[in-house]
Amino acid sequence: MPWTSNAPRVLLKQLREIMARPSTRQSKGDDVEARLDRIVSLIAANMVAEVCSIYVRKTDGSLELAATIGLRKEAIHSTHLKIGEGLVGLVAHSGEPVNLPDAQSHPAFSYRPETGEESYKSFLGVPIVRAGRTLGVLTVQNATSRSYSDEEVEALQTTAMVMAEVMGTGLIEGLNVPAGENKRGQSVTLQGHILSEGIALGHVVLHEPRVSVPKLFAEDPAQEQKRLDASLQRLRESVDTMLSETDVARSGEPRDVLEAYRMFAHDQGWIKRMHEAISAGLTAEAAVEKVQSNIRARTMRQSDPFWRERLHDFDDLSNRLMRLLTGRGATAAETNLPRDAILVARNMGPADLLDYDRKRVRGLILAEGGISSHVAIVANALGIPTLGHVRNVLEEVEPGDPAVLDSEAGNLHLRPSLELIRNYADKARFRARQQLQYEKLRHTPAVTKDGVRITMNINAGLLVDLPHIAQSGADGIGLFRTELEFMVTSKFPRLKQQTEMYRQIIEGVGDKPVVFRSLDVGGDKILPYLQQMPEENPALGWRAIRIALDRQALFRTQARALLHASAGRELRLMLPFLTEVSEFVKARQLIEKDLAHLRRHSQQGPSKIALGAMVEIPALLWQLDELFCQVDFASVGSNDLLQFIFAADRNNTRVASRFDVLSPTALRALRQIVVAAERHKVPLTLCGEMAGRPLEAMALIGLGYRSISMAPASVGPVKTMILGLSATDIQDFLLDLVDQGCLNIRQRLIEFARANDVPV
Ligand code: PEP
Ligand code: MG
């Protein structure tokens, strides 16, 4: 048995010496050749092999023989194999060792006469992999027919890992990864889902920085084993803590991912392989990297998405372990961010994003992260252009890459051409100029040309939204989605916490009005700590007011907190998802009970309470008279109302655009509500997304709406439209079209705007 258990350590020590020697400047080329010769000779001697060769992957994807002992020297730099070609190509393609006692009888064997390898029977090849990329192949061959032992395979893999570091970090000039291999210089465009609109130019910052191995070789293996064990222990503890807290706000990780982390953190196979790598002479960090590289190479070839997902989990876990070992900060929020950071993360919790210096974050890219993910809500509130579901982004990016994020078209341009950058810089400047124009309108009231005042409110839901009122010049908050603050905390906020939160909002808006909406959870808005049964149709399920009336304690806690927080002021509260007038009446009775309780305890309550109803379920359209007799105000939730009228899921892009909000059907329903509200003198507003689009907002004014509520960024464009519009003209024009059942109202409205110089 030629290989002794001490051999890997001896080999690594010798390799280290070769690499540590300074290069002689006069004869750089010769020096590289000489070092490579020494490296292959050493490996061959240690493995008791007649041949040892290093193949390096070139920019064109081929594998070039870069160094050898045993094969003919003339073959160096002239023998090339494609990935998948020959045994060397097979190793690179499979990402796994190939161990053959009789190489020439293998179907993949490709005879290269210039190498003279016909005299060698056995073959062992291992991939040289770094950060999941195959950089080359390391082989040994023997003349006799022999099968290499598991220890020998393991030892050659460890040596390959050292070679990977040499190649990846340029420790030996001439053996660097080719420029294209680490993707520098190659432009790529990736697609994703738009989570928050906008354009951003900047440089990539990984939210969870990849930690590179600071030192390859262990001075004291026993000490390294101890360091690994201690860090593993801390890793397990941190996963347990995350699991016990189920703090989505902090970790952003769903429970099943955390469960997988816990399972992997106890995986004996993983731990054993890392310990073995340390025994072979590596530091704890290098051992983690080596084992992870092997796992990555093996998993990347799996077509089953389940295993690819698990690879992400393992990658994350290894990265966490690496950070524990190196003592590096957990996220880039704690590092020196560039002024134009485009953050890239697999996923992140909303609180993670809030940890960043807003002034330095230009954009956010998530490899996962759907439209309704909580971080998307926060990104929107902070006005950070964000793309989600950008597959492969983590494999494609390098930290520091220049990037253009076009979150209007849903594209991320990595390492873009200068021309593209110039193009987008123009676009960004144009947007900034436009924004400046909008800001100038901040103090101009939204009055149409014929003197009709339109109330313009904003939709909000987080404390970070508050500055938007002043920035946009809105009249107040027309919809405060209280559930958003609930979604970014880990536990159900208690009465005191809620009171404090609402107080901050009320104080934050100053003397402007704010309309709170009671909790609208259920459907796609999930509170991690609220147990809910799985439902076939969650959008039609147990949500909002239905939960409030079934779990009255939840509702009453919120109502009480709002009553406390509004002491001495008017409280405006509206109820979502009403189907029946009786639900409104019941909810009002509960609030009245709490008010009485407050008074009994001589606590100060609001000076006045205005209780409103959201009209967002079609059933209410046939109860408008009864409803408007009960309410103090009403707000149309056109997002839900129209999705239910057209039976088209608002979160499903395949069906959401199948109907037009400017169709006679939609406009007649919306008109019907205005007419009923006028009849009952009930103040009415509309707070669905359509209010934020200038053309649609123009139509709403035509239908008779005089109050609308929208995303803060829409206030400028909509106000500009209003200032150029005559309310009487649009009303006359539109109501005729609606009465006639015109089938191309959208087009006719565009023509109207053009003819009347209304900027839409
Ligand atoms: C709506 O349904 O139009 C609405 C404003 O509420 P949400 O989007 O929160 O459901
Ligand atoms: Mg709604």
PDB file of C-alpha atoms in Angstrom, residues 114-327:
ATOM      1  CA  GLU A 114       1.496  12.924 -28.751  1.00  0.00           C
ATOM      2  CA  THR A 115       1.209  12.120 -25.035  1.00  0.00           C
ATOM      3  CA  GLY A 116       2.566   8.587 -25.148  1.00  0.00           C
ATOM      4  CA  GLU A 117       0.040   7.484 -22.574  1.00  0.00           C
ATOM      5  CA  GLU A 118      -0.541   4.085 -24.216  1.00  0.00           C
ATOM      6  CA  SER A 119       1.925   2.536 -21.788  1.00  0.00           C
ATOM      7  CA  TYR A 120      -0.205   3.387 -18.734  1.00  0.00           C
ATOM      8  CA  LYS A 121      -3.050   1.201 -17.665  1.00  0.00           C
ATOM      9  CA  SER A 122      -4.643   2.647 -14.521  1.00  0.00           C
ATOM     10  CA  PHE A 123      -6.063   6.153 -14.295  1.00  0.00           C
ATOM     11  CA  LEU A 124      -7.356   8.372 -11.528  1.00  0.00           C
ATOM     12  CA  GLY A 125      -8.688  11.822 -12.356  1.00  0.00           C
ATOM     13  CA  VAL A 126     -10.348  14.363 -10.053  1.00  0.00           C
ATOM     14  CA  PRO A 127     -11.881  17.721 -10.910  1.00  0.00           C
ATOM     15  CA  ILE A 128     -10.243  20.937  -9.757  1.00  0.00           C
ATOM     16  CA  VAL A 129     -13.249  22.860  -8.488  1.00  0.00           C
ATOM     17  CA  ARG A 130     -13.513  26.268  -6.887  1.00  0.00           C
ATOM     18  CA  ALA A 131     -16.756  27.922  -5.785  1.00  0.00           C
ATOM     19  CA  GLY A 132     -18.713  25.416  -7.848  1.00  0.00           C
ATOM     20  CA  ARG A 133     -16.746  25.991 -11.055  1.00  0.00           C
ATOM     21  CA  THR A 134     -14.568  23.383 -12.655  1.00  0.00           C
ATOM     22  CA  LEU A 135     -11.208  24.976 -13.330  1.00  0.00           C
ATOM     23  CA  GLY A 136      -9.393  21.887 -14.518  1.00  0.00           C
ATOM     24  CA  VAL A 137      -8.558  18.248 -13.897  1.00  0.00           C
ATOM     25  CA  LEU A 138      -5.769  16.587 -11.950  1.00  0.00           C
ATOM     26  CA  THR A 139      -4.765  13.064 -12.940  1.00  0.00           C
ATOM     27  CA  VAL A 140      -2.379  10.287 -11.909  1.00  0.00           C
ATOM     28  CA  GLN A 141      -1.627   7.164 -13.953  1.00  0.00           C
ATOM     29  CA  ASN A 142       0.219   3.914 -13.377  1.00  0.00           C
ATOM     30  CA  ALA A 143       1.595   1.349 -15.755  1.00  0.00           C
ATOM     31  CA  THR A 144       0.208  -1.556 -13.784  1.00  0.00           C
ATOM     32  CA  SER A 145      -3.479  -2.259 -13.572  1.00  0.00           C
ATOM     33  CA  ARG A 146      -4.584  -1.089 -10.119  1.00  0.00           C
ATOM     34  CA  SER A 147      -7.606   0.407  -8.507  1.00  0.00           C
ATOM     35  CA  TYR A 148      -6.796   3.451  -6.384  1.00  0.00           C
ATOM     36  CA  SER A 149      -7.990   3.198  -2.775  1.00  0.00           C
ATOM     37  CA  ASP A 150     -10.595   5.524  -1.232  1.00  0.00           C
ATOM     38  CA  GLU A 151      -7.816   7.194   0.763  1.00  0.00           C
ATOM     39  CA  GLU A 152      -5.869   7.848  -2.399  1.00  0.00           C
ATOM     40  CA  VAL A 153      -8.910   9.325  -4.140  1.00  0.00           C
ATOM     41  CA  GLU A 154      -9.546  11.513  -1.117  1.00  0.00           C
ATOM     42  CA  ALA A 155      -5.905  12.604  -1.051  1.00  0.00           C
ATOM     43  CA  LEU A 156      -5.908  13.535  -4.716  1.00  0.00           C
ATOM     44  CA  GLN A 157      -9.129  15.494  -4.173  1.00  0.00           C
ATOM     45  CA  THR A 158      -7.491  17.424  -1.357  1.00  0.00           C
ATOM     46  CA  THR A 159      -4.536  18.162  -3.594  1.00  0.00           C
ATOM     47  CA  ALA A 160      -6.957  19.303  -6.302  1.00  0.00           C
ATOM     48  CA  MET A 161      -8.494  21.688  -3.857  1.00  0.00           C
ATOM     49  CA  VAL A 162      -5.109  23.211  -3.185  1.00  0.00           C
ATOM     50  CA  MET A 163      -4.593  23.498  -6.926  1.00  0.00           C
ATOM     51  CA  ALA A 164      -7.991  25.199  -7.186  1.00  0.00           C
ATOM     52  CA  GLU A 165      -6.872  27.852  -4.710  1.00  0.00           C
ATOM     53  CA  VAL A 166      -3.595  28.261  -6.606  1.00  0.00           C
ATOM     54  CA  MET A 167      -5.478  28.732  -9.862  1.00  0.00           C
ATOM     55  CA  GLY A 168      -8.323  30.812  -8.473  1.00  0.00           C
ATOM     56  CA  THR A 169      -6.199  33.240  -6.519  1.00  0.00           C
ATOM     57  CA  GLY A 170      -3.314  33.514  -8.951  1.00  0.00           C
ATOM     58  CA  LEU A 171      -0.755  32.180  -6.461  1.00  0.00           C
ATOM     59  CA  ILE A 172       1.271  30.989  -9.408  1.00  0.00           C
ATOM     60  CA  GLU A 173       1.198  33.298 -12.383  1.00  0.00           C
ATOM     61  CA  GLY A 174       0.460  31.442 -15.569  1.00  0.00           C
ATOM     62  CA  LEU A 175      -1.881  29.064 -13.832  1.00  0.00           C
ATOM     63  CA  ASN A 176      -4.654  31.568 -13.238  1.00  0.00           C
ATOM     64  CA  VAL A 177      -8.250  30.991 -14.089  1.00  0.00           C
ATOM     65  CA  PRO A 178      -8.745  32.353 -17.594  1.00  0.00           C
ATOM     66  CA  ALA A 179     -10.477  35.720 -17.648  1.00  0.00           C
ATOM     67  CA  GLY A 180     -13.716  34.336 -19.037  1.00  0.00           C
ATOM     68  CA  GLU A 181     -13.881  31.606 -16.476  1.00  0.00           C
ATOM     69  CA  ASN A 182     -14.777  33.878 -13.618  1.00  0.00           C
ATOM     70  CA  LYS A 183     -17.127  35.655 -15.996  1.00  0.00           C
ATOM     71  CA  ARG A 184     -15.347  38.990 -15.779  1.00  0.00           C
ATOM     72  CA  GLY A 185     -16.100  40.952 -18.883  1.00  0.00           C
ATOM     73  CA  GLN A 186     -19.019  38.846 -20.096  1.00  0.00           C
ATOM     74  CA  SER A 187     -22.306  40.692 -20.268  1.00  0.00           C
ATOM     75  CA  VAL A 188     -25.401  38.780 -19.257  1.00  0.00           C
ATOM     76  CA  THR A 189     -29.013  39.769 -18.939  1.00  0.00           C
ATOM     77  CA  LEU A 190     -31.190  37.945 -16.455  1.00  0.00           C
ATOM     78  CA  GLN A 191     -34.924  38.210 -16.113  1.00  0.00           C
ATOM     79  CA  GLY A 192     -37.030  38.453 -12.992  1.00  0.00           C
ATOM     80  CA  HIS A 193     -40.345  39.511 -11.559  1.00  0.00           C
ATOM     81  CA  ILE A 194     -40.800  43.186 -10.799  1.00  0.00           C
ATOM     82  CA  LEU A 195     -41.271  43.606  -7.058  1.00  0.00           C
ATOM     83  CA  SER A 196     -40.643  47.325  -6.893  1.00  0.00           C
ATOM     84  CA  GLU A 197     -40.394  49.532  -9.969  1.00  0.00           C
ATOM     85  CA  GLY A 198     -37.493  51.731 -10.939  1.00  0.00           C
ATOM     86  CA  ILE A 199     -34.108  51.945 -12.609  1.00  0.00           C
ATOM     87  CA  ALA A 200     -30.797  51.612 -10.835  1.00  0.00           C
ATOM     88  CA  LEU A 201     -27.180  51.713 -11.921  1.00  0.00           C
ATOM     89  CA  GLY A 202     -24.528  50.499  -9.536  1.00  0.00           C
ATOM     90  CA  HIS A 203     -22.250  47.726  -8.395  1.00  0.00           C
ATOM     91  CA  VAL A 204     -23.103  44.313  -7.040  1.00  0.00           C
ATOM     92  CA  VAL A 205     -22.827  43.714  -3.320  1.00  0.00           C
ATOM     93  CA  LEU A 206     -23.632  40.263  -2.020  1.00  0.00           C
ATOM     94  CA  HIS A 207     -25.977  40.503   0.949  1.00  0.00           C
ATOM     95  CA  GLU A 208     -24.220  37.503   2.426  1.00  0.00           C
ATOM     96  CA  PRO A 209     -20.622  37.966   1.332  1.00  0.00           C
ATOM     97  CA  ARG A 210     -18.793  34.867   0.177  1.00  0.00           C
ATOM     98  CA  VAL A 211     -15.975  34.248   2.555  1.00  0.00           C
ATOM     99  CA  SER A 212     -12.776  33.179   0.909  1.00  0.00           C
ATOM    100  CA  VAL A 213     -10.346  30.860   2.584  1.00  0.00           C
ATOM    101  CA  PRO A 214      -7.780  33.000   4.415  1.00  0.00           C
ATOM    102  CA  LYS A 215      -5.228  30.216   4.873  1.00  0.00           C
ATOM    103  CA  LEU A 216      -5.046  26.824   3.199  1.00  0.00           C
ATOM    104  CA  PHE A 217      -2.679  24.791   5.292  1.00  0.00           C
ATOM    105  CA  ALA A 218      -2.996  23.930   8.945  1.00  0.00           C
ATOM    106  CA  GLU A 219      -0.080  24.649  11.266  1.00  0.00           C
ATOM    107  CA  ASP A 220      -1.727  22.666  14.011  1.00  0.00           C
ATOM    108  CA  PRO A 221      -4.391  20.193  12.804  1.00  0.00           C
ATOM    109  CA  ALA A 222      -5.611  19.411  16.327  1.00  0.00           C
ATOM    110  CA  GLN A 223      -6.285  23.076  16.880  1.00  0.00           C
ATOM    111  CA  GLU A 224      -8.139  23.271  13.535  1.00  0.00           C
ATOM    112  CA  GLN A 225     -10.338  20.308  14.510  1.00  0.00           C
ATOM    113  CA  LYS A 226     -11.199  22.143  17.711  1.00  0.00           C
ATOM    114  CA  ARG A 227     -12.005  25.356  15.840  1.00  0.00           C
ATOM    115  CA  LEU A 228     -14.271  23.438  13.485  1.00  0.00           C
ATOM    116  CA  ASP A 229     -16.108  21.719  16.331  1.00  0.00           C
ATOM    117  CA  ALA A 230     -16.596  24.975  18.207  1.00  0.00           C
ATOM    118  CA  SER A 231     -17.955  26.721  15.113  1.00  0.00           C
ATOM    119  CA  LEU A 232     -20.221  23.788  14.301  1.00  0.00           C
ATOM    120  CA  GLN A 233     -21.601  24.005  17.812  1.00  0.00           C
ATOM    121  CA  ARG A 234     -22.291  27.720  17.402  1.00  0.00           C
ATOM    122  CA  LEU A 235     -23.857  27.064  14.013  1.00  0.00           C
ATOM    123  CA  ARG A 236     -26.265  24.519  15.501  1.00  0.00           C
ATOM    124  CA  GLU A 237     -27.139  26.912  18.300  1.00  0.00           C
ATOM    125  CA  SER A 238     -27.839  29.745  15.884  1.00  0.00           C
ATOM    126  CA  VAL A 239     -30.121  27.534  13.786  1.00  0.00           C
ATOM    127  CA  ASP A 240     -31.943  26.427  16.926  1.00  0.00           C
ATOM    128  CA  THR A 241     -32.393  30.049  17.957  1.00  0.00           C
ATOM    129  CA  MET A 242     -33.779  30.962  14.555  1.00  0.00           C
ATOM    130  CA  LEU A 243     -36.169  28.045  14.766  1.00  0.00           C
ATOM    131  CA  SER A 244     -37.364  28.892  18.236  1.00  0.00           C
ATOM    132  CA  GLU A 245     -37.941  32.516  17.342  1.00  0.00           C
ATOM    133  CA  THR A 246     -39.471  31.790  13.921  1.00  0.00           C
ATOM    134  CA  ASP A 247     -38.493  35.363  13.342  1.00  0.00           C
ATOM    135  CA  VAL A 248     -39.295  35.854   9.718  1.00  0.00           C
ATOM    136  CA  ALA A 249     -38.434  39.493  10.131  1.00  0.00           C
ATOM    137  CA  ARG A 250     -34.836  38.650  10.989  1.00  0.00           C
ATOM    138  CA  SER A 251     -34.052  35.484   9.155  1.00  0.00           C
ATOM    139  CA  GLY A 252     -36.404  35.779   6.224  1.00  0.00           C
ATOM    140  CA  GLU A 253     -36.288  32.013   6.097  1.00  0.00           C
ATOM    141  CA  PRO A 254     -39.398  29.932   6.109  1.00  0.00           C
ATOM    142  CA  ARG A 255     -39.613  27.219   8.717  1.00  0.00           C
ATOM    143  CA  ASP A 256     -38.992  24.333   6.349  1.00  0.00           C
ATOM    144  CA  VAL A 257     -35.699  25.884   5.245  1.00  0.00           C
ATOM    145  CA  LEU A 258     -34.637  26.251   8.867  1.00  0.00           C
ATOM    146  CA  GLU A 259     -35.612  22.643   9.541  1.00  0.00           C
ATOM    147  CA  ALA A 260     -33.407  21.610   6.623  1.00  0.00           C
ATOM    148  CA  TYR A 261     -30.546  23.703   8.069  1.00  0.00           C
ATOM    149  CA  ARG A 262     -30.920  21.935  11.389  1.00  0.00           C
ATOM    150  CA  MET A 263     -30.850  18.544   9.720  1.00  0.00           C
ATOM    151  CA  PHE A 264     -27.727  19.410   7.706  1.00  0.00           C
ATOM    152  CA  ALA A 265     -26.000  20.991  10.697  1.00  0.00           C
ATOM    153  CA  HIS A 266     -26.154  17.571  12.373  1.00  0.00           C
ATOM    154  CA  ASP A 267     -25.244  15.576   9.261  1.00  0.00           C
ATOM    155  CA  GLN A 268     -22.525  13.181  10.373  1.00  0.00           C
ATOM    156  CA  GLY A 269     -21.272  12.511   6.828  1.00  0.00           C
ATOM    157  CA  TRP A 270     -20.680  16.212   6.233  1.00  0.00           C
ATOM    158  CA  ILE A 271     -18.928  16.695   9.557  1.00  0.00           C
ATOM    159  CA  LYS A 272     -16.764  13.600   9.073  1.00  0.00           C
ATOM    160  CA  ARG A 273     -15.607  14.722   5.631  1.00  0.00           C
ATOM    161  CA  MET A 274     -14.561  18.101   6.991  1.00  0.00           C
ATOM    162  CA  HIS A 275     -12.606  16.477   9.792  1.00  0.00           C
ATOM    163  CA  GLU A 276     -10.886  14.203   7.285  1.00  0.00           C
ATOM    164  CA  ALA A 277      -9.883  17.187   5.175  1.00  0.00           C
ATOM    165  CA  ILE A 278      -8.299  18.776   8.238  1.00  0.00           C
ATOM    166  CA  SER A 279      -6.466  15.521   8.993  1.00  0.00           C
ATOM    167  CA  ALA A 280      -5.090  15.750   5.473  1.00  0.00           C
ATOM    168  CA  GLY A 281      -3.481  19.087   6.336  1.00  0.00           C
ATOM    169  CA  LEU A 282      -6.060  21.755   5.575  1.00  0.00           C
ATOM    170  CA  THR A 283      -7.251  24.537   7.823  1.00  0.00           C
ATOM    171  CA  ALA A 284     -10.840  24.386   9.082  1.00  0.00           C
ATOM    172  CA  GLU A 285     -11.910  27.020   6.520  1.00  0.00           C
ATOM    173  CA  ALA A 286     -10.228  25.177   3.659  1.00  0.00           C
ATOM    174  CA  ALA A 287     -11.885  21.950   4.804  1.00  0.00           C
ATOM    175  CA  VAL A 288     -15.331  23.565   4.727  1.00  0.00           C
ATOM    176  CA  GLU A 289     -14.647  24.956   1.249  1.00  0.00           C
ATOM    177  CA  LYS A 290     -13.316  21.659  -0.035  1.00  0.00           C
ATOM    178  CA  VAL A 291     -16.246  19.594   1.156  1.00  0.00           C
ATOM    179  CA  GLN A 292     -18.716  22.196  -0.093  1.00  0.00           C
ATOM    180  CA  SER A 293     -17.074  22.290  -3.520  1.00  0.00           C
ATOM    181  CA  ASN A 294     -17.423  18.528  -3.803  1.00  0.00           C
ATOM    182  CA  ILE A 295     -21.053  18.613  -2.756  1.00  0.00           C
ATOM    183  CA  ARG A 296     -21.726  21.445  -5.180  1.00  0.00           C
ATOM    184  CA  ALA A 297     -20.072  19.697  -8.089  1.00  0.00           C
ATOM    185  CA  ARG A 298     -22.075  16.549  -7.461  1.00  0.00           C
ATOM    186  CA  THR A 299     -25.382  18.330  -6.936  1.00  0.00           C
ATOM    187  CA  MET A 300     -25.086  20.677  -9.914  1.00  0.00           C
ATOM    188  CA  ARG A 301     -25.512  17.680 -12.156  1.00  0.00           C
ATOM    189  CA  GLN A 302     -28.787  16.688 -10.562  1.00  0.00           C
ATOM    190  CA  SER A 303     -31.726  17.639 -12.692  1.00  0.00           C
ATOM    191  CA  ASP A 304     -34.141  17.202  -9.797  1.00  0.00           C
ATOM    192  CA  PRO A 305     -35.027  20.715  -8.575  1.00  0.00           C
ATOM    193  CA  PHE A 306     -35.446  19.354  -5.051  1.00  0.00           C
ATOM    194  CA  TRP A 307     -31.730  18.592  -4.807  1.00  0.00           C
ATOM    195  CA  ARG A 308     -30.764  21.882  -6.365  1.00  0.00           C
ATOM    196  CA  GLU A 309     -32.862  23.627  -3.713  1.00  0.00           C
ATOM    197  CA  ARG A 310     -31.109  21.607  -1.011  1.00  0.00           C
ATOM    198  CA  LEU A 311     -27.794  22.706  -2.488  1.00  0.00           C
ATOM    199  CA  HIS A 312     -28.784  26.315  -1.797  1.00  0.00           C
ATOM    200  CA  ASP A 313     -29.478  25.322   1.789  1.00  0.00           C
ATOM    201  CA  PHE A 314     -26.129  23.574   2.083  1.00  0.00           C
ATOM    202  CA  ASP A 315     -24.345  26.510   0.466  1.00  0.00           C
ATOM    203  CA  ASP A 316     -25.960  28.877   2.938  1.00  0.00           C
ATOM    204  CA  LEU A 317     -25.069  26.687   5.831  1.00  0.00           C
ATOM    205  CA  SER A 318     -21.440  26.337   4.722  1.00  0.00           C
ATOM    206  CA  ASN A 319     -21.267  30.085   4.280  1.00  0.00           C
ATOM    207  CA  ARG A 320     -22.600  30.622   7.780  1.00  0.00           C
ATOM    208  CA  LEU A 321     -20.061  28.146   9.134  1.00  0.00           C
ATOM    209  CA  MET A 322     -17.310  29.899   7.236  1.00  0.00           C
ATOM    210  CA  ARG A 323     -18.336  33.252   8.693  1.00  0.00           C
ATOM    211  CA  LEU A 324     -18.316  31.798  12.175  1.00  0.00           C
ATOM    212  CA  LEU A 325     -14.810  30.463  11.573  1.00  0.00           C
ATOM    213  CA  THR A 326     -13.453  33.675  10.114  1.00  0.00           C
ATOM    214  CA  GLY A 327     -15.385  35.957  12.457  1.00  0.00           C
TER     215      GLY A 327
END
